Coordinates of C-alpha atoms in Angstrom, one line a residue:
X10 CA 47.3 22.8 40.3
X11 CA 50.1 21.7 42.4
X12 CA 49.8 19.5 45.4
X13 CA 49.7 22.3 47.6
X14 CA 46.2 23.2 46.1
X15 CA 45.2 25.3 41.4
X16 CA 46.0 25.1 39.2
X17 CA 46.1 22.3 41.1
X18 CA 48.3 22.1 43.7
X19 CA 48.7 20.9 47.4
X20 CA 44.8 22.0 48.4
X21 CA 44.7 22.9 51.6
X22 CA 42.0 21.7 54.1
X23 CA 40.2 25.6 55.2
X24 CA 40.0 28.5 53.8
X25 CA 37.6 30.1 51.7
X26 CA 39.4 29.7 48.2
X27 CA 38.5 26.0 49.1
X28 CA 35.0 26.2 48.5
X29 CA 33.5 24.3 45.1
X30 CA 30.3 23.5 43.5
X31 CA 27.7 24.9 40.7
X32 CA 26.7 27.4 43.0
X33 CA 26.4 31.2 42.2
X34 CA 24.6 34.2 44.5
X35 CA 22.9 36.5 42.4
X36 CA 20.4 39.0 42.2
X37 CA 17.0 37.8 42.1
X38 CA 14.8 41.2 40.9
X39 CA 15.8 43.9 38.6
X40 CA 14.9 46.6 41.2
X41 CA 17.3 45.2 43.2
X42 CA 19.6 48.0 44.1
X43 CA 23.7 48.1 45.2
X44 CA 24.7 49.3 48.4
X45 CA 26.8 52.8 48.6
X46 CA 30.0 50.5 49.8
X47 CA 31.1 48.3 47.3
X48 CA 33.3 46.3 49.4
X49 CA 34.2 43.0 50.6
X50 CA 35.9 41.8 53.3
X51 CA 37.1 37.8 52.5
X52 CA 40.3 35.5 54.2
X53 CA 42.9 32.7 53.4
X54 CA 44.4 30.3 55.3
X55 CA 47.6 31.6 53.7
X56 CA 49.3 34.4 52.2
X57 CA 50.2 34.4 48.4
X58 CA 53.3 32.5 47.3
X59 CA 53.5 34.2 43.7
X60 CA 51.7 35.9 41.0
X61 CA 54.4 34.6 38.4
X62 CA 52.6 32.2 35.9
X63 CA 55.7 30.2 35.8
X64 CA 56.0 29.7 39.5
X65 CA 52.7 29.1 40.8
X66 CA 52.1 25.9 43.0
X67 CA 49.1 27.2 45.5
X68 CA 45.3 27.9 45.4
X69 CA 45.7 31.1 47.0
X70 CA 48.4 32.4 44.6
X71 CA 46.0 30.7 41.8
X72 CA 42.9 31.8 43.1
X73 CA 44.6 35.8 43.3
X74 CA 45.8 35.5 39.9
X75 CA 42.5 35.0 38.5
X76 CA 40.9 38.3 40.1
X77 CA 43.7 40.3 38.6
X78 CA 44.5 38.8 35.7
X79 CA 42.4 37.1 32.5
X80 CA 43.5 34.3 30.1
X81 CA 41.7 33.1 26.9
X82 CA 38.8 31.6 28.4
X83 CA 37.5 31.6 32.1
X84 CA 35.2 28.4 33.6
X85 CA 31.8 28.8 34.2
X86 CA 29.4 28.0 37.3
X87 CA 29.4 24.2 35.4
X88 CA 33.1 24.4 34.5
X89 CA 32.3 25.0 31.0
X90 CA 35.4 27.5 29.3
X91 CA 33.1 30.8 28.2
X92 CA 35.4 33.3 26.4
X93 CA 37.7 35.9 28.0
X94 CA 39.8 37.4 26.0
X95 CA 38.7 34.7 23.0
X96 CA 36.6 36.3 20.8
X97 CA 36.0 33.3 18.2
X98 CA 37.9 30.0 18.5
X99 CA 38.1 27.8 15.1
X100 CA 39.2 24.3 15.3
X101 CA 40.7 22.2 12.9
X102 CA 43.0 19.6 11.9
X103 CA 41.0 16.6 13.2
X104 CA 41.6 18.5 16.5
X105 CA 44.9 19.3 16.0
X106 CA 44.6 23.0 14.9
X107 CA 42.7 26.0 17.3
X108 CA 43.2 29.4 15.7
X109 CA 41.8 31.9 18.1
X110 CA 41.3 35.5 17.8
X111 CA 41.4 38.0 20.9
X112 CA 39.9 41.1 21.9
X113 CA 41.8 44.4 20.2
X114 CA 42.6 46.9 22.6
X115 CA 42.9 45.5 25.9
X116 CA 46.0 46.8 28.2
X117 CA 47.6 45.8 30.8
X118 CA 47.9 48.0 34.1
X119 CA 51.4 49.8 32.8
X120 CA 49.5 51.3 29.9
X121 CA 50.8 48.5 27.4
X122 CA 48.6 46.7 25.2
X123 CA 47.7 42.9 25.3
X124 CA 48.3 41.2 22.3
X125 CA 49.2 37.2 21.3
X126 CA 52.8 37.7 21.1
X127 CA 52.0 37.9 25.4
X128 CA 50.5 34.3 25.6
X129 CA 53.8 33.2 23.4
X130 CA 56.2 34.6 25.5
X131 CA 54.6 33.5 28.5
X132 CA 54.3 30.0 27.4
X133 CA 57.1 29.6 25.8
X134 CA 59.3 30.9 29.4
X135 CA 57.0 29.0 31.5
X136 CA 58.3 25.5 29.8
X137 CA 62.0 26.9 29.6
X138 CA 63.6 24.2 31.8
X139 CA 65.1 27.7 33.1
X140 CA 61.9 28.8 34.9
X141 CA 62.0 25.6 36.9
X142 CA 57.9 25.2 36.8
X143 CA 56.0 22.8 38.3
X144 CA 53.3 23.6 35.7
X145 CA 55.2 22.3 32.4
X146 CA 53.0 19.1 32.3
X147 CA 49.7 21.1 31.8
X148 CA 51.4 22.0 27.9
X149 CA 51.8 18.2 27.1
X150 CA 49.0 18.4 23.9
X151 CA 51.2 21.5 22.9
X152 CA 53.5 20.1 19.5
X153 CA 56.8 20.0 21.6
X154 CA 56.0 20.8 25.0
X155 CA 57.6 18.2 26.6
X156 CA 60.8 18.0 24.2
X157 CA 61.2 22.3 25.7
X158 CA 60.8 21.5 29.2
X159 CA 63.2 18.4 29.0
X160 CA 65.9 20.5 27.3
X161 CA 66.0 18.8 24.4
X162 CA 64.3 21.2 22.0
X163 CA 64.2 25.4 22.1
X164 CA 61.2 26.9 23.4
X165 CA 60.6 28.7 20.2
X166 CA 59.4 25.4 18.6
X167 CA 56.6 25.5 20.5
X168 CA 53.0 24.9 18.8
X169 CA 51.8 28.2 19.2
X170 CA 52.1 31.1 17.1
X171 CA 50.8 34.9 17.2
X172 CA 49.6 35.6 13.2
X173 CA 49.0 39.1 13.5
X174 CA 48.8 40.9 16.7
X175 CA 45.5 39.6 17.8
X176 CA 45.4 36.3 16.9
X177 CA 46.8 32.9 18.1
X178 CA 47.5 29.8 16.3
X179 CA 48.3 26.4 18.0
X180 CA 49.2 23.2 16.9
X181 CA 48.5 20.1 19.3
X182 CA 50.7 17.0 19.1
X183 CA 47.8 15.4 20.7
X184 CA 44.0 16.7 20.6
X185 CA 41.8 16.9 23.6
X186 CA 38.4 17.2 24.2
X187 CA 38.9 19.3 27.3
X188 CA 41.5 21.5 25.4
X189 CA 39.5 24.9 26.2
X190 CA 39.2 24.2 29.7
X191 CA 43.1 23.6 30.2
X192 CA 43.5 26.8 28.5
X193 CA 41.1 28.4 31.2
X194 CA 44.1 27.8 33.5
X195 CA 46.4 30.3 35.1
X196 CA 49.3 28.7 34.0
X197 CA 48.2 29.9 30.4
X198 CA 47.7 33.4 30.9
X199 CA 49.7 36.1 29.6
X200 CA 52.2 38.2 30.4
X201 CA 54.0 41.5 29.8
X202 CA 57.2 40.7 29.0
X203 CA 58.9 44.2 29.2
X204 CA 57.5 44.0 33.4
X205 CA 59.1 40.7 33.2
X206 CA 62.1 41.7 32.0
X207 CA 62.2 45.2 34.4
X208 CA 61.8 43.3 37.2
X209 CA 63.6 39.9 36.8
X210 CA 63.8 37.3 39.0
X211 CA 61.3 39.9 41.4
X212 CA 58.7 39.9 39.0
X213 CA 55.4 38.7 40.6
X214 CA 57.2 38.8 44.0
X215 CA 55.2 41.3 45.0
X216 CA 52.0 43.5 44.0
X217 CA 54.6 46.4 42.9
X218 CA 56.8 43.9 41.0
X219 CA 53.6 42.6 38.9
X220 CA 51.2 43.9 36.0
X221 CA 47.5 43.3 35.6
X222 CA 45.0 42.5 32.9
X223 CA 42.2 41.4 34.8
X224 CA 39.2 43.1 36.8
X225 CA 41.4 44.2 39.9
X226 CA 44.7 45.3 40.3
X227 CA 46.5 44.3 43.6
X228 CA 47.6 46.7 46.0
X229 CA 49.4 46.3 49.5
X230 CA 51.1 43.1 49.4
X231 CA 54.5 42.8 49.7
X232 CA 55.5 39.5 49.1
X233 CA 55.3 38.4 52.9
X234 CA 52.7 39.9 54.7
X235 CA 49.3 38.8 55.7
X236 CA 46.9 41.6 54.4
X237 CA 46.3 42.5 50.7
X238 CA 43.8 44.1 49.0
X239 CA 42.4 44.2 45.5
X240 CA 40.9 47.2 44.0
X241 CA 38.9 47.8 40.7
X242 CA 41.2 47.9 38.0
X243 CA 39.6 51.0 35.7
X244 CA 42.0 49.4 32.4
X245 CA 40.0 46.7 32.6
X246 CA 38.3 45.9 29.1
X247 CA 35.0 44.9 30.9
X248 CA 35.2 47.3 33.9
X249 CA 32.1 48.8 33.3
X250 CA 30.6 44.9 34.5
X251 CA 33.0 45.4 37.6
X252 CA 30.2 46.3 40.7
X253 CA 33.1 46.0 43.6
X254 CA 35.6 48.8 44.4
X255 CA 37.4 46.4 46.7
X256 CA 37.9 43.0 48.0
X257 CA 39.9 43.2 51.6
X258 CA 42.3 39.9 52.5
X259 CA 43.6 38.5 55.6
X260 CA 45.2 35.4 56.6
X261 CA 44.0 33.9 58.5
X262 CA 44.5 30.0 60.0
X263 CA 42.0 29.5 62.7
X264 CA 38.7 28.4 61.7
X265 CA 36.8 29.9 65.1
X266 CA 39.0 33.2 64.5
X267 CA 37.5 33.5 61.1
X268 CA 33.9 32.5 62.8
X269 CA 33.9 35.3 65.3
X270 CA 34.5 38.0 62.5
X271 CA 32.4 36.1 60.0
X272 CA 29.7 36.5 63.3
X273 CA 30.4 40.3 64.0
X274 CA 30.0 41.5 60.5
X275 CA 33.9 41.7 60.0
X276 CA 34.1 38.7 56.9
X277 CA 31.5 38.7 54.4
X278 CA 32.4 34.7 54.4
X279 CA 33.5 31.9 56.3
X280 CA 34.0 28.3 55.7
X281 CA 33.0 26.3 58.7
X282 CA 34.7 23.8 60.4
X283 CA 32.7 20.4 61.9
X284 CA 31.4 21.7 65.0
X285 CA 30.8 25.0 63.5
X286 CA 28.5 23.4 60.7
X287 CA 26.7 21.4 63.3
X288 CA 25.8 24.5 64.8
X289 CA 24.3 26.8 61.8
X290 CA 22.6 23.8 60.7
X291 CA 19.2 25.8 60.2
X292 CA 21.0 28.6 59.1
X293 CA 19.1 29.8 56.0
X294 CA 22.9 31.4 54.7
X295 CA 24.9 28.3 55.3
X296 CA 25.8 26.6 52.1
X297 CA 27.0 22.6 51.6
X298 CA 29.4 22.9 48.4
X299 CA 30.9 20.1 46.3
X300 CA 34.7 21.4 46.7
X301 CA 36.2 19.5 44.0
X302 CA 39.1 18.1 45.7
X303 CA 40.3 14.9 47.3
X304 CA 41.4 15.0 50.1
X305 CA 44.9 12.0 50.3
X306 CA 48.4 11.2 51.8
X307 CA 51.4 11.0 49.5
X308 CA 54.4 8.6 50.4
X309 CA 58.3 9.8 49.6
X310 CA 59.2 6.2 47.7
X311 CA 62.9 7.6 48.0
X312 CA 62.5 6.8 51.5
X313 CA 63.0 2.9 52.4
X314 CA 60.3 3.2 55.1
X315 CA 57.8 4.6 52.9
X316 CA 58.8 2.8 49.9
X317 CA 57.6 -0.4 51.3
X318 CA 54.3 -0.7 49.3
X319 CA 52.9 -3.5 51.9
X320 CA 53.3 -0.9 54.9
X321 CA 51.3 2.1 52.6
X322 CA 48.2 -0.4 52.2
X323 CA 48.8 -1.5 55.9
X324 CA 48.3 2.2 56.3
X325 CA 45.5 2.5 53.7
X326 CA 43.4 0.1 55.1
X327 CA 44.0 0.9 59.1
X328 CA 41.7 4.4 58.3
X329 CA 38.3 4.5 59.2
X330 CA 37.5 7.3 56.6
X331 CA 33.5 7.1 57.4
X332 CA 34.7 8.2 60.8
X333 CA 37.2 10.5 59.5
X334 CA 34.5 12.4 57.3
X335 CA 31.3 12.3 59.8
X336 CA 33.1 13.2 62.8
X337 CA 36.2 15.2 62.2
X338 CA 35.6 17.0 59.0
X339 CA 31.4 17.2 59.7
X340 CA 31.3 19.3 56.7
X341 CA 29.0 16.9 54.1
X342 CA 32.7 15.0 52.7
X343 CA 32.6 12.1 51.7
X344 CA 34.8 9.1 51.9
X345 CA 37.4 8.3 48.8
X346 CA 37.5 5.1 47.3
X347 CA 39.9 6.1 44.8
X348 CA 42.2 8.9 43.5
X349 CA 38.9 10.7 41.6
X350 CA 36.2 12.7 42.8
X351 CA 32.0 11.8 42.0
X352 CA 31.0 13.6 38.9
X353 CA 33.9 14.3 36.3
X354 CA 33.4 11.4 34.3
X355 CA 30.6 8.4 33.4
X356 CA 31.2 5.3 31.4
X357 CA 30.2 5.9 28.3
X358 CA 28.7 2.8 28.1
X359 CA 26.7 1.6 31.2
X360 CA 26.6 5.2 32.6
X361 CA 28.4 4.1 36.1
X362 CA 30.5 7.2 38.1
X363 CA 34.2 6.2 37.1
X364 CA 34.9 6.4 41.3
X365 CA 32.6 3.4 41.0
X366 CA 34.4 1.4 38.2
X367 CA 37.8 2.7 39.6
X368 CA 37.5 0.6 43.0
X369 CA 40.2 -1.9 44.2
X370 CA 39.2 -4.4 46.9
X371 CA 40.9 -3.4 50.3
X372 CA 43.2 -0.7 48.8
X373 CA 40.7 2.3 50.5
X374 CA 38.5 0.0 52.9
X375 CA 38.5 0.2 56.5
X376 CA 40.0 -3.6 57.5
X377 CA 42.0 -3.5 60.6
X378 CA 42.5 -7.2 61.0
X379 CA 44.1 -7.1 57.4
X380 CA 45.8 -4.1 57.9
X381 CA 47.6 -5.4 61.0
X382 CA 48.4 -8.7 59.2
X383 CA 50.5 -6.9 56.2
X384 CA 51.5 -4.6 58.9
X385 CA 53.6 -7.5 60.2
X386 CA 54.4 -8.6 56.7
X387 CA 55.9 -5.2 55.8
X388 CA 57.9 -5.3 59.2
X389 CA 59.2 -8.5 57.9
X390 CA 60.3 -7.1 55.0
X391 CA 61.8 -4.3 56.1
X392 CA 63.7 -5.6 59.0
X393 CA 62.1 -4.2 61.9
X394 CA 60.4 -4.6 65.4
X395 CA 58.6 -1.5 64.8
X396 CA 58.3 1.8 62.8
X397 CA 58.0 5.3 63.6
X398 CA 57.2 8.1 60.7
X399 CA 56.5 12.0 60.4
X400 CA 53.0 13.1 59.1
X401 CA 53.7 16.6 57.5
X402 CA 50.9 18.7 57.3
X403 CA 49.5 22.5 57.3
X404 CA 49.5 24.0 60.4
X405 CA 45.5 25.3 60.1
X406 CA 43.4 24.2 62.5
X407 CA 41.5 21.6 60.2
X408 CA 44.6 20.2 58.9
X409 CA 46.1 19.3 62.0
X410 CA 43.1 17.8 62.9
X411 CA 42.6 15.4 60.7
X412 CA 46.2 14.5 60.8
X413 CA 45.9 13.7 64.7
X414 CA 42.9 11.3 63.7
X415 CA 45.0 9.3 61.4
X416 CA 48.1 9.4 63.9
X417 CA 45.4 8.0 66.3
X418 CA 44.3 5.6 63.8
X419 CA 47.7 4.0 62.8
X420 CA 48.7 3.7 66.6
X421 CA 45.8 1.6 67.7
X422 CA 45.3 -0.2 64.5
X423 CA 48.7 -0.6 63.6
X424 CA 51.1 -0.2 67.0
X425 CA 52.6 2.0 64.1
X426 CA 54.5 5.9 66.1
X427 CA 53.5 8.5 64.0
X428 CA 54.8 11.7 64.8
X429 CA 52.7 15.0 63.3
X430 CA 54.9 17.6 62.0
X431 CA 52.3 21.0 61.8
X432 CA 54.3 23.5 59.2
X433 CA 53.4 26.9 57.8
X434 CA 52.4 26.7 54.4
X435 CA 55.3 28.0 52.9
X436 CA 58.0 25.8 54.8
X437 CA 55.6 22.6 54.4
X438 CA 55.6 23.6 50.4
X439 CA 59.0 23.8 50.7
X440 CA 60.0 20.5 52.6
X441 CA 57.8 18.4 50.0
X442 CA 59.2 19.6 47.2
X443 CA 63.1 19.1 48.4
X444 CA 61.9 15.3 49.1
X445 CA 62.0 16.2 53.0
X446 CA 59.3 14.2 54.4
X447 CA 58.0 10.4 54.5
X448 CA 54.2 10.8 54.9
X449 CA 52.3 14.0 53.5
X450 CA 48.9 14.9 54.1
X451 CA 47.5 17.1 51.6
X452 CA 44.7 17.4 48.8
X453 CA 44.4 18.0 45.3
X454 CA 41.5 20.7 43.5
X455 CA 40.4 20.5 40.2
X456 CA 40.2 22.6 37.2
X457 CA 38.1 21.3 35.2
X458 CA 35.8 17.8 35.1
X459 CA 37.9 14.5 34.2
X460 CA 39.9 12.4 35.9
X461 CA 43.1 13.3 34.6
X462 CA 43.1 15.9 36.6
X463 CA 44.3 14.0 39.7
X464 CA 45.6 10.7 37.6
X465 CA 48.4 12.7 35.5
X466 CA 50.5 13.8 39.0
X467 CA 51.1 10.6 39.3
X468 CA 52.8 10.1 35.9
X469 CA 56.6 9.5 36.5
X470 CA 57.6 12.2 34.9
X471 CA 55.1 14.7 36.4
X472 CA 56.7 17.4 38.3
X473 CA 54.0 17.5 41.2
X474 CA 54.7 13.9 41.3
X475 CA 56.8 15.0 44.7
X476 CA 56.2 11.4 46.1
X477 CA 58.0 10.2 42.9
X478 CA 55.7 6.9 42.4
X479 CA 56.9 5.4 39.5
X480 CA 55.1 2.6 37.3
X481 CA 55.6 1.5 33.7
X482 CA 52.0 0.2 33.2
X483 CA 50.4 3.4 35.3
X484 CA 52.2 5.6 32.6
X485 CA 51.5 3.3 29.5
X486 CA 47.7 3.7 30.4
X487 CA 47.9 7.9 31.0
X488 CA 49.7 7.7 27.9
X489 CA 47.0 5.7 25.8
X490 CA 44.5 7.8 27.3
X491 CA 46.4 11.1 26.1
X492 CA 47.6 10.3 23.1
X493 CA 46.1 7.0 20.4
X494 CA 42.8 6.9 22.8
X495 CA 42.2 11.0 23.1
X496 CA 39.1 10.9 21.1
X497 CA 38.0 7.5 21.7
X498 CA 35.6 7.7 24.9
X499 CA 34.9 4.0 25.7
X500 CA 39.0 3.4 25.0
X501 CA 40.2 6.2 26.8
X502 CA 37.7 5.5 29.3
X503 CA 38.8 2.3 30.4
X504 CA 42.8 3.5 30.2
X505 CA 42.0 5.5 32.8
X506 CA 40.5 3.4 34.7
X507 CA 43.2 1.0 34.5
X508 CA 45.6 3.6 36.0
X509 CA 43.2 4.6 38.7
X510 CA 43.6 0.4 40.0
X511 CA 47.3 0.6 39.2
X512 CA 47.1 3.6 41.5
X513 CA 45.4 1.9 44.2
X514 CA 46.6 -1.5 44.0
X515 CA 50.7 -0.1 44.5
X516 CA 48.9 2.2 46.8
X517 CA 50.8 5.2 45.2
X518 CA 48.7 7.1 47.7
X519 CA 46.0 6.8 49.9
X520 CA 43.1 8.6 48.8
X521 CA 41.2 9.9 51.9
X522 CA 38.0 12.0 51.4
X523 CA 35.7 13.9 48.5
X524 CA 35.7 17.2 49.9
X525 CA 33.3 19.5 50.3
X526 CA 32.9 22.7 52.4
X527 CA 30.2 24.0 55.0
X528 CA 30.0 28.2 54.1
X529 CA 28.3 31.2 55.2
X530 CA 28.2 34.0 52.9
X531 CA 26.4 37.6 53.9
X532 CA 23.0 37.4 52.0
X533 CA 24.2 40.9 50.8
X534 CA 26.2 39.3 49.1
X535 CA 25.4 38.8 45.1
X536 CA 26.7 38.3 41.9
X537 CA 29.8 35.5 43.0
X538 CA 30.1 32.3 41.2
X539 CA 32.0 29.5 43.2
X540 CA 33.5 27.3 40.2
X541 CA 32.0 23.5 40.5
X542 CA 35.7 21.4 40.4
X543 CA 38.5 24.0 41.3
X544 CA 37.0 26.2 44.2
X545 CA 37.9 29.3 42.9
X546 CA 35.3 32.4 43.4
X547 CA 34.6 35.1 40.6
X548 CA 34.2 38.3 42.1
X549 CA 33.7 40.2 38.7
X550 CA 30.0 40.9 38.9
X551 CA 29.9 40.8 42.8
X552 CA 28.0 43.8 44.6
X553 CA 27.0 44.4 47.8
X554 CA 23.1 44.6 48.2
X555 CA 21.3 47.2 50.1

């Protein structure tokens, strides 16, 4: 996911693509029967960016793609990878080696069928330094992923071969454990490459301009607007499983806007802000959900200001993040000690949460006396009576909250201006990415439990590394942990937790909050399985009870 939120992006605070945890609504009795209607009526805090898997950065683009399209495997309620189009997955090779076979006789949306030869072509473009993806590190275990999308070796090296139409081979230069899970990913699914190649630079642009392989198809988006809808897609190989006729989307970026529809029957979910949670309290539908995601600012180090790692720890430490969770989020978050979440990995050999072993004295602590001393000290340093910076953010109502708290915080504490800079999603995605910003509030979800997920954007060479931190030993230890140490759990364990103190000691950013998410959902509502780390929702065998 990017920064901005998937696969694994920039998350962003609100929204209902945002909501995590194990926890699935399903029918409870046999005799239960579906209502006449099959229809939903759901919201995002913004419109999709893209349905190309080569260019997606978002949750919401993420989230789409995996209603209306299907890779090898999809994650279950516990983020386990259950087959999709996998039939029967063989692996050999001391981990090296996974030949897997696919279903015969799926199709895509234009009639044509989906074979292996689509998960080569789509891989192989995706890491064409051409396509420009954000995404290329997620093919690092791939034999010569990273050689393609450096431009030093053709994408048809890649480890990944179809052997017969139905049937994929690939060859890992480096085994993992959570290999199936990565492959779960949108960035791995396939695509039609004669669509690709009809529409261009277009394809995915737009629901006209894109083909489908999944449960829905999507209808009435045209790239820009803020209304879609997604509709039972009858070439679907399971469609007979498929309960919903459609699933109606709106944009939609303030949280009491979404409440008063959610309230009058018009959204068949919300996610609740703090006030809003405090409220439906005793509500027997509202629903406290692990989201997944952490919640932290990122730093432009090509900016002197920000570079100074003294003033990002004076920063760090000038937060009160119990404060910032119990009374401006008031959704059940909880504070971040480092850049991990509770729950994706123990040690191995005393059984501790790694969040626990990952710790760094007063690198995520609320100390205001020392954060005002090494305030000074960075002024010092950098030459200055004082310093003024711009906090860029989402413009959604939660967002800009939280952003206001920590401009509050900074000024008090610190005596440090900070000016907040509310965007649209699109523009802020934008600014970020060109290196047009100093301080960055934003979140990252998960796709699957370990913490690589969030460690590896801060590789140096990590394309969603936008605040372009950059440490020899950080990398050294990601590298040990993905490469000699892969299949050595104690060894690997304690790589990563070297980078996580790395992290945290240079304060390559300041980790703010474990999030979670305060929901409603219509009891009607059955048959939806919220994912545990990445928040996505799977709709396939959603109905509407009576």
């Amino acid at each position: 996911m990017s920064l901005l939120d998937h696969k694994k992006a920039l998350a962003v605070c609100g929204g209902i693509i945002l909501i995590g945890g194990i926890f699935a609504v399903t029918a409870h009795s046999k005799s239960t029967k579906t209502a006449t209607a099959q229809h939903l009526n759901l919201y995002e805090t913004a419109t999709i960016a893209s349905l190309d898997t080569a260019k997606i950065t978002d949750s919401v683009s993420s989230n789409t793609l995996s209603q209306v399209g299907e890779g090898l495997y999809r994650l279950d309620a516990n983020s386990q990878a259950e087959n999709a189009l996998a039939t029967k997955t063989t692996v050999t090779n001391d981990g090296h080696t996974y030949t897997i076979k696919l279903k015969p006789n799926t199709k895509w949306s234009n009639g044509q069928p989906v074979t292996a030869q689509d998960f080569v072509y789509s891989w192989e473009r995706t890491l064409n330094p051409k396509s420009k993806s954000e995404f290329t590190y997620q093919f690092a275990n791939i034999k010569n992923a990273t050689a393609i999308a450096a431009g030093k070796k053709a994408p048809s090296t890649l480890g990944v071969k179809a052997v017969g139409k139905y049937q994929l081979k690939i060859t890992l230069s480096k085994p993992a454990s959570y290999f199936k899970r990565m492959l779960a990913s949108t960035t791995y699914y396939p695509l039609n490459k004669a669509a690709v190649e009809k529409y261009g630079n277009q394809y995915g642009s737009s629901a006209k301009t894109t083909v489908y392989n999944g449960p829905f198809v999507l209808k009435n988006w045209t790239g820009t607007n803020d209304n879609w809808k997604l509709v039972k897609n009858p070439a679907y190989s399971a469609a007979k499983t498929v309960k919903l006729s459609s699933i109606n989307y709106q944009v939609i970026k303030a949280t009491s806007t979404a409440y008063n529809l959610y309230q009058s029957k018009k959204l068949d979910t919300v996610t609740l802000n703090g006030e809003e949670t405090t409220q439906n309290k005793n509500n027997q539908d509202l629903k406290s959900l692990a989201a997944g995601r952490i919640g932290f600012m990122q730093y432009n180090e090509k900016n002197r200001l920000t570079a100074n790692a003294t003033l990002r720890r004076a920063i760090s430490l000038a937060i009160n993040r119990q404060q910032l969770t119990s009374k401006v989020l008031k959704d059940g978050s909880k504070p971040a000690k480092t850049f991990a979440i509770h729950n994706m990995l123990k040690n191995p050999k005393t059984g501790a949460d790694f969040t626990t072993d990952a710790q760094v004295a007063n690198t995520a602590d609320y100390n205001p006396t020392l954060a005002k001393q090494l305030y000074q000290k960075a002024l010092k340093q950098l030459g200055k009576h004082h310093v003024t910076l711009t906090l860029t953010c989402q413009d959604d109502d939660t967002t800009k909250n939280l952003a206001e708290f920590i401009q509050s915080a900074l000024t008090s504490k610190l005596g440090l201006k900070v000016t907040v800079q509310a965007l649209p999603f699109q523009t802020m995605l934008g600014n970020i990415s060109k290196g047009n910003f100093e301080m960055n509030l934003t979140g990252w979800s998960m796709d699957y439990a370990d913490p690589i997920q969030s460690l590896q954007i801060l590789t140096s060479t990590n394309n969603s590394n936008m605040g372009h931190y950059n440490s020899r030993t950080y990398d050294q230890a990601i590298q040990h942990a993905e490469g000699t140490d892969a299949l050595n759990k104690s060894a690997r364990y304690q790589d990563l937790i070297k980078a996580a103190k790395t992290a945290m000691t240079d304060q390559a950013v300041t980790p703010l909050y474990e999030a979670h998410t305060s929901t409603l959902v219509n009891p009607k509502v059955k048959g939806v399985i919220y994912n545990k780390f990445n928040g996505s929702a799977d709709y396939r065998q959603a109905y509407v009870a009576d």
